Rosetta silent file (secondary structure, phi, psi, omega in degrees, C-alpha in Angstrom):
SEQUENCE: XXXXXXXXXXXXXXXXXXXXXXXXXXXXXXXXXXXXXXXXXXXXXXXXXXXXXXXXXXXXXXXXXXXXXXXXXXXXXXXXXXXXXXXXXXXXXXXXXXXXXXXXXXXXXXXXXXXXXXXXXXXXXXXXXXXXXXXXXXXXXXXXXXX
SCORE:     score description
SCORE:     0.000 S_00000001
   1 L     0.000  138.829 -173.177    6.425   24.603   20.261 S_00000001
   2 L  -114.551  146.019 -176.016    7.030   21.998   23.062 S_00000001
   3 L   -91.959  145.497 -176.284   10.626   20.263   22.960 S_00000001
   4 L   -67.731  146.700 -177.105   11.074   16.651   22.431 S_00000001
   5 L   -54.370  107.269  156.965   11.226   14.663   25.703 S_00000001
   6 L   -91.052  137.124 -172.164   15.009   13.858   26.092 S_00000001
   7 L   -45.025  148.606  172.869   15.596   10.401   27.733 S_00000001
   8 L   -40.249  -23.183 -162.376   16.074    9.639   30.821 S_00000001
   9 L  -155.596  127.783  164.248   19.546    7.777   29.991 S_00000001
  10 L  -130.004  159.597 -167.294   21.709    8.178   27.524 S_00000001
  11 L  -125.591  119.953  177.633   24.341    5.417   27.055 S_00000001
  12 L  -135.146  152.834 -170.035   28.094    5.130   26.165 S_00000001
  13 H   -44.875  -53.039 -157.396   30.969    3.045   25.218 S_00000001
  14 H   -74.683  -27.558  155.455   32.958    5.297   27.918 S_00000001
  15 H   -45.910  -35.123 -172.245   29.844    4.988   30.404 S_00000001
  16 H  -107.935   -4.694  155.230   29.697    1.348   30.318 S_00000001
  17 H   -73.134  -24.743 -167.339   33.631    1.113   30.842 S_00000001
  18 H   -93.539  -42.171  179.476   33.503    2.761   33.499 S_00000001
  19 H   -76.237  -18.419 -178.707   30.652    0.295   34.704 S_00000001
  20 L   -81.909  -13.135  174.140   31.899   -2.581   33.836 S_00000001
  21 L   -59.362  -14.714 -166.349   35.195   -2.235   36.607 S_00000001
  22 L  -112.695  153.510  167.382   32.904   -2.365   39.383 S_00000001
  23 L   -49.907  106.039 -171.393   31.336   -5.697   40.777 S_00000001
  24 L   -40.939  160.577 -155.077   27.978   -6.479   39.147 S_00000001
  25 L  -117.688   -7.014 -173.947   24.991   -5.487   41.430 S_00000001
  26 L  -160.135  100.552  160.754   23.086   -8.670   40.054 S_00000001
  27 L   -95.094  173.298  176.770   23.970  -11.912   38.296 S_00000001
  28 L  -143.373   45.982 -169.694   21.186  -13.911   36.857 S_00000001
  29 L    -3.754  106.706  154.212   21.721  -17.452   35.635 S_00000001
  30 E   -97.232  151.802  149.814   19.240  -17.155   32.427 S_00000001
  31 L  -156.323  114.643  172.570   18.686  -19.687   30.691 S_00000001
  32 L   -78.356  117.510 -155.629   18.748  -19.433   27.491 S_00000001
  33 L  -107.725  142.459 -166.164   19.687  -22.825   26.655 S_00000001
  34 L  -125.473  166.529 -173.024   21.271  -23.434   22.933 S_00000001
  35 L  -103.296  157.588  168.469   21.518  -26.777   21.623 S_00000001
  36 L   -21.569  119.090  175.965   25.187  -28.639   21.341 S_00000001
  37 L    65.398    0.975  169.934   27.486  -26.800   19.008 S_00000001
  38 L  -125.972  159.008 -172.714   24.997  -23.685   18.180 S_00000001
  39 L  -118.402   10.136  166.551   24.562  -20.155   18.850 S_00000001
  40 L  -101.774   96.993  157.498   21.127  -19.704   17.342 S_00000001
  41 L   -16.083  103.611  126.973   17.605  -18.503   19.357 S_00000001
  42 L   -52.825  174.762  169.319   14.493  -21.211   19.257 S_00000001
  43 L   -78.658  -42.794  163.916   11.245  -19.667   20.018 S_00000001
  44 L   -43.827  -39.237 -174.679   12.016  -21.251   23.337 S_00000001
  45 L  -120.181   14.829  142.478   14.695  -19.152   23.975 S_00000001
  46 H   -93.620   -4.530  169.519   13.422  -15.955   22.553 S_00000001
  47 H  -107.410   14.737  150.755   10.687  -16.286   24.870 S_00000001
  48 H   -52.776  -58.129 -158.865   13.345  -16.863   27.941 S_00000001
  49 H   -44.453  -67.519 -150.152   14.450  -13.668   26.463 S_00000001
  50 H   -73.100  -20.156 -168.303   11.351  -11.830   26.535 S_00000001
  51 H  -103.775  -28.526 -159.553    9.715  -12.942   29.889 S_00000001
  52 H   -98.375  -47.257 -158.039   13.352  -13.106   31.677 S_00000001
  53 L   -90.054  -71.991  146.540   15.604  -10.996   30.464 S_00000001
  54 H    -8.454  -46.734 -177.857   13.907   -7.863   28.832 S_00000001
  55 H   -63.755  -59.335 -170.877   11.880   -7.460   32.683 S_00000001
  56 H   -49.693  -50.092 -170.151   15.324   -7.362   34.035 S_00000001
  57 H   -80.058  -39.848  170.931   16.547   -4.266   31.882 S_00000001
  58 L   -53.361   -9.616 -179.402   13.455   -2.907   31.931 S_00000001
  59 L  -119.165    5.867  167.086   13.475   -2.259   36.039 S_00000001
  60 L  -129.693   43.272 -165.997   17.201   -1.166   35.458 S_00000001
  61 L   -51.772   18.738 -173.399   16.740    1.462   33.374 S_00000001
  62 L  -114.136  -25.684 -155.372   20.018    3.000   34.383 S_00000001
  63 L   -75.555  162.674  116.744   22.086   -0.028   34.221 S_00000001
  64 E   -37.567   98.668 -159.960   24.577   -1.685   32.065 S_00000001
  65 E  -143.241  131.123  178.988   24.466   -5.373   31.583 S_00000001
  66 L   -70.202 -167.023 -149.406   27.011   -7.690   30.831 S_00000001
  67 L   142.806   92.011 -153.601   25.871  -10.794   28.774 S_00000001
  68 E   -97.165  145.105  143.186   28.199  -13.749   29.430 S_00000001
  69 E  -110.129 -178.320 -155.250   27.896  -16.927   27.306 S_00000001
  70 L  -140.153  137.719  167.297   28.725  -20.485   28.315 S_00000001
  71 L  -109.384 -172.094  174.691   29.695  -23.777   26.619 S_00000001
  72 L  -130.075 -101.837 -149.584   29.840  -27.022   28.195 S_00000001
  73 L  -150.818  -30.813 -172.696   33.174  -28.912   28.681 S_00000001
  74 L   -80.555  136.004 -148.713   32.910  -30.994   25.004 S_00000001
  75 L    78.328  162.657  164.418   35.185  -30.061   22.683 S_00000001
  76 L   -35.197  104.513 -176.303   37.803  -27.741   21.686 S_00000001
  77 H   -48.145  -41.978 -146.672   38.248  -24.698   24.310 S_00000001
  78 H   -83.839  -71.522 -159.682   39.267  -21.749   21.602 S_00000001
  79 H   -47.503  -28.113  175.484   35.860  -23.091   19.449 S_00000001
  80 H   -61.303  -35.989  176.780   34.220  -23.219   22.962 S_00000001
  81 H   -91.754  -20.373  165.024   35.137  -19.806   23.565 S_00000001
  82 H   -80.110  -49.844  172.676   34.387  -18.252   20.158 S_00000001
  83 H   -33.729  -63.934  179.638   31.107  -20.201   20.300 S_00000001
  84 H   -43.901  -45.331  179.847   30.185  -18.963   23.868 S_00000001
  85 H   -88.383  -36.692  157.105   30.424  -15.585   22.667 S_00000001
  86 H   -31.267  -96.561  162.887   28.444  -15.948   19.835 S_00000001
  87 H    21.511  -87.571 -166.651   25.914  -17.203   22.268 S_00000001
  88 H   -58.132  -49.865 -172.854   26.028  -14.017   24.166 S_00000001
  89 H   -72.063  -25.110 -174.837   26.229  -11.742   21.051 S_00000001
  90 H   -79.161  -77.663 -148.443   22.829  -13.552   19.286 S_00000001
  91 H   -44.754  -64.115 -167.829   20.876  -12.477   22.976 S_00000001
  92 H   -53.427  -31.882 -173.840   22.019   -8.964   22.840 S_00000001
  93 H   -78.469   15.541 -164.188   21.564   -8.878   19.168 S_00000001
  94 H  -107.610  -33.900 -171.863   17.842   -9.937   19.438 S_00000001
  95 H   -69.574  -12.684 -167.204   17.401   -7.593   22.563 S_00000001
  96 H   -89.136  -16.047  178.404   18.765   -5.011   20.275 S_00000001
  97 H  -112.043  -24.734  177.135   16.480   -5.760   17.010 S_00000001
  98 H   -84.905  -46.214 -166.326   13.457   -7.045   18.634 S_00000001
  99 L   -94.699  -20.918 -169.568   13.086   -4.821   21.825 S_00000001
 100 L    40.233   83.276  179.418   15.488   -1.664   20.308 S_00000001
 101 L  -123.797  121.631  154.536   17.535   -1.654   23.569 S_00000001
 102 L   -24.198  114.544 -175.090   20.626    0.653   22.905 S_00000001
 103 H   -60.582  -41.213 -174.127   23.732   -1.596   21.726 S_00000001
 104 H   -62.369  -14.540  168.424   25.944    0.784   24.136 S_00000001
 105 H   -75.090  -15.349 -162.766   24.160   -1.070   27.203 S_00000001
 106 E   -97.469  119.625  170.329   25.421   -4.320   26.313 S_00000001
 107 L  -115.003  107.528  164.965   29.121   -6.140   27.228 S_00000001
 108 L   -76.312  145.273 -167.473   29.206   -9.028   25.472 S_00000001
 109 E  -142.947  152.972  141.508   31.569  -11.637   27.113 S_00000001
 110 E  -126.273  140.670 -166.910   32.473  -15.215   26.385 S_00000001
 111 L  -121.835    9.050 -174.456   33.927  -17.774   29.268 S_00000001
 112 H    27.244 -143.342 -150.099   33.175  -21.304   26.632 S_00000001
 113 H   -78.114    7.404 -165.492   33.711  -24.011   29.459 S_00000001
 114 H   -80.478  -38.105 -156.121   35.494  -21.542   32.677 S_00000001
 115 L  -125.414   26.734  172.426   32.606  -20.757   34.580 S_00000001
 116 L   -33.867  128.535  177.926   30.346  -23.714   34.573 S_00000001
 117 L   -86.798   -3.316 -171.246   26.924  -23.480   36.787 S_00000001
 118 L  -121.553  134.601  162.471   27.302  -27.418   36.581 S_00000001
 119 L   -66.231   69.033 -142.528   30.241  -29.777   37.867 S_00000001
 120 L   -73.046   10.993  165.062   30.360  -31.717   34.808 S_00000001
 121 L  -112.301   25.943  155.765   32.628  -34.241   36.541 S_00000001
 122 L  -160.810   53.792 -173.477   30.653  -34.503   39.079 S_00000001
 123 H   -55.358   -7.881 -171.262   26.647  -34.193   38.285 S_00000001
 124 H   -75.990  -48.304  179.074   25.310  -36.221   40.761 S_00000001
 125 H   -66.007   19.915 -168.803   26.080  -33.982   43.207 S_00000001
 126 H  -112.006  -18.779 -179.002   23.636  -31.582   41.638 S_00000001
 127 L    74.143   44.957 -162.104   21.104  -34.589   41.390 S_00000001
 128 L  -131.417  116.801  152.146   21.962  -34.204   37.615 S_00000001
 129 L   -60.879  155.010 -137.429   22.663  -36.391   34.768 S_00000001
 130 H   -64.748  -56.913 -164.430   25.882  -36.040   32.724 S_00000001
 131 H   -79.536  -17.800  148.473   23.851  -34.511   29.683 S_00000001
 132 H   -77.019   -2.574  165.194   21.280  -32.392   32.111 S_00000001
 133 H   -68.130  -58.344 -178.724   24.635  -31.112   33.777 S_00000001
 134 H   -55.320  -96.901 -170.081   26.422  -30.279   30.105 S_00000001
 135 H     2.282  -56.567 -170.364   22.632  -28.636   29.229 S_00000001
 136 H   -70.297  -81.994 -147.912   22.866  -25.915   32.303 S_00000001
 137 L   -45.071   -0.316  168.568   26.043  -24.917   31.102 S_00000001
 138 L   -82.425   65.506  178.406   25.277  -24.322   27.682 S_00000001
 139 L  -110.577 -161.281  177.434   23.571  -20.921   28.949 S_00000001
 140 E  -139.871  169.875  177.007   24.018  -17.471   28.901 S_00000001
 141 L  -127.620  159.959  167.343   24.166  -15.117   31.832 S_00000001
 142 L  -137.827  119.580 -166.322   22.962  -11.597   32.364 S_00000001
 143 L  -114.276  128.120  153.715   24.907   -9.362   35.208 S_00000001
 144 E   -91.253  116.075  179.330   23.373   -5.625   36.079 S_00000001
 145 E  -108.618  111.791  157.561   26.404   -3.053   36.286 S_00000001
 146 L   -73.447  107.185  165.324   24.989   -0.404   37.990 S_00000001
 147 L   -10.321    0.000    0.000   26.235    2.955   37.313 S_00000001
């Protein structure tokens, strides 16, 4: 009898606590772009997922990865920030049902409107309209915490 192959990784709540204290080894602006007021994955943005994201964890087979969502500035902050994480929680839950990527790899975060990649009071200087400005920031992010 030959013994089954054990993986390469195994993954834990207390493993990925320990990773998330240290200063991410990668951010990645994805974007998985949601339309105004929703947290639900087009086909557009399951195939961000699959060509963007999915690559990423796959060459960091060791890692840890945070998975921030984002709102844009309109509206209510607390709905912005339960919204935002939604966001964040539909990507992980698709890498987790589609790709069967270990849930214990995942930190879901939300920041709603704190961390904008766009200066929504001042798009131009991005060479950006108001509503392509709002747009980047409805994204999500993906950071690798390295062991």
């Amino acid at each position: 009898k030959t013994e089954a192959a054990k993986p390469e990784f195994t993954f834990t709540e207390a493993e990925r606590t320990q990773a998330a204290r240290q200063e991410a080894s990668l951010t990645k602006p994805v974007t998985v772009s949601f339309a105004s007021g929703s947290a639900g994955l087009n086909k557009r943005a399951q195939r961000t997922i699959d060509q963007e994201i999915v690559p990423l964890i796959e060459n960091n087979g060791s890692a840890y990865f945070e998975v921030s969502g984002n709102t844009d500035s309109t509206g209510a902050r607390g709905v912005n920030l339960r919204l935002s994480k939604a966001r964040a929680l539909a990507v992980v839950n698709y890498l987790v049902d589609q790709w069967e990527f270990p849930r214990a790899r995942f930190i879901v975060m939300g920041h709603g409107p704190d961390k904008p990649l766009c200066d929504e009071s001042r798009p131009e200087t991005e060479g950006l309209s108001l509503e392509q400005c709002r747009a980047q920031n409805r994204t999500t992010r993906v950071a690798v915490l390295a062991r």
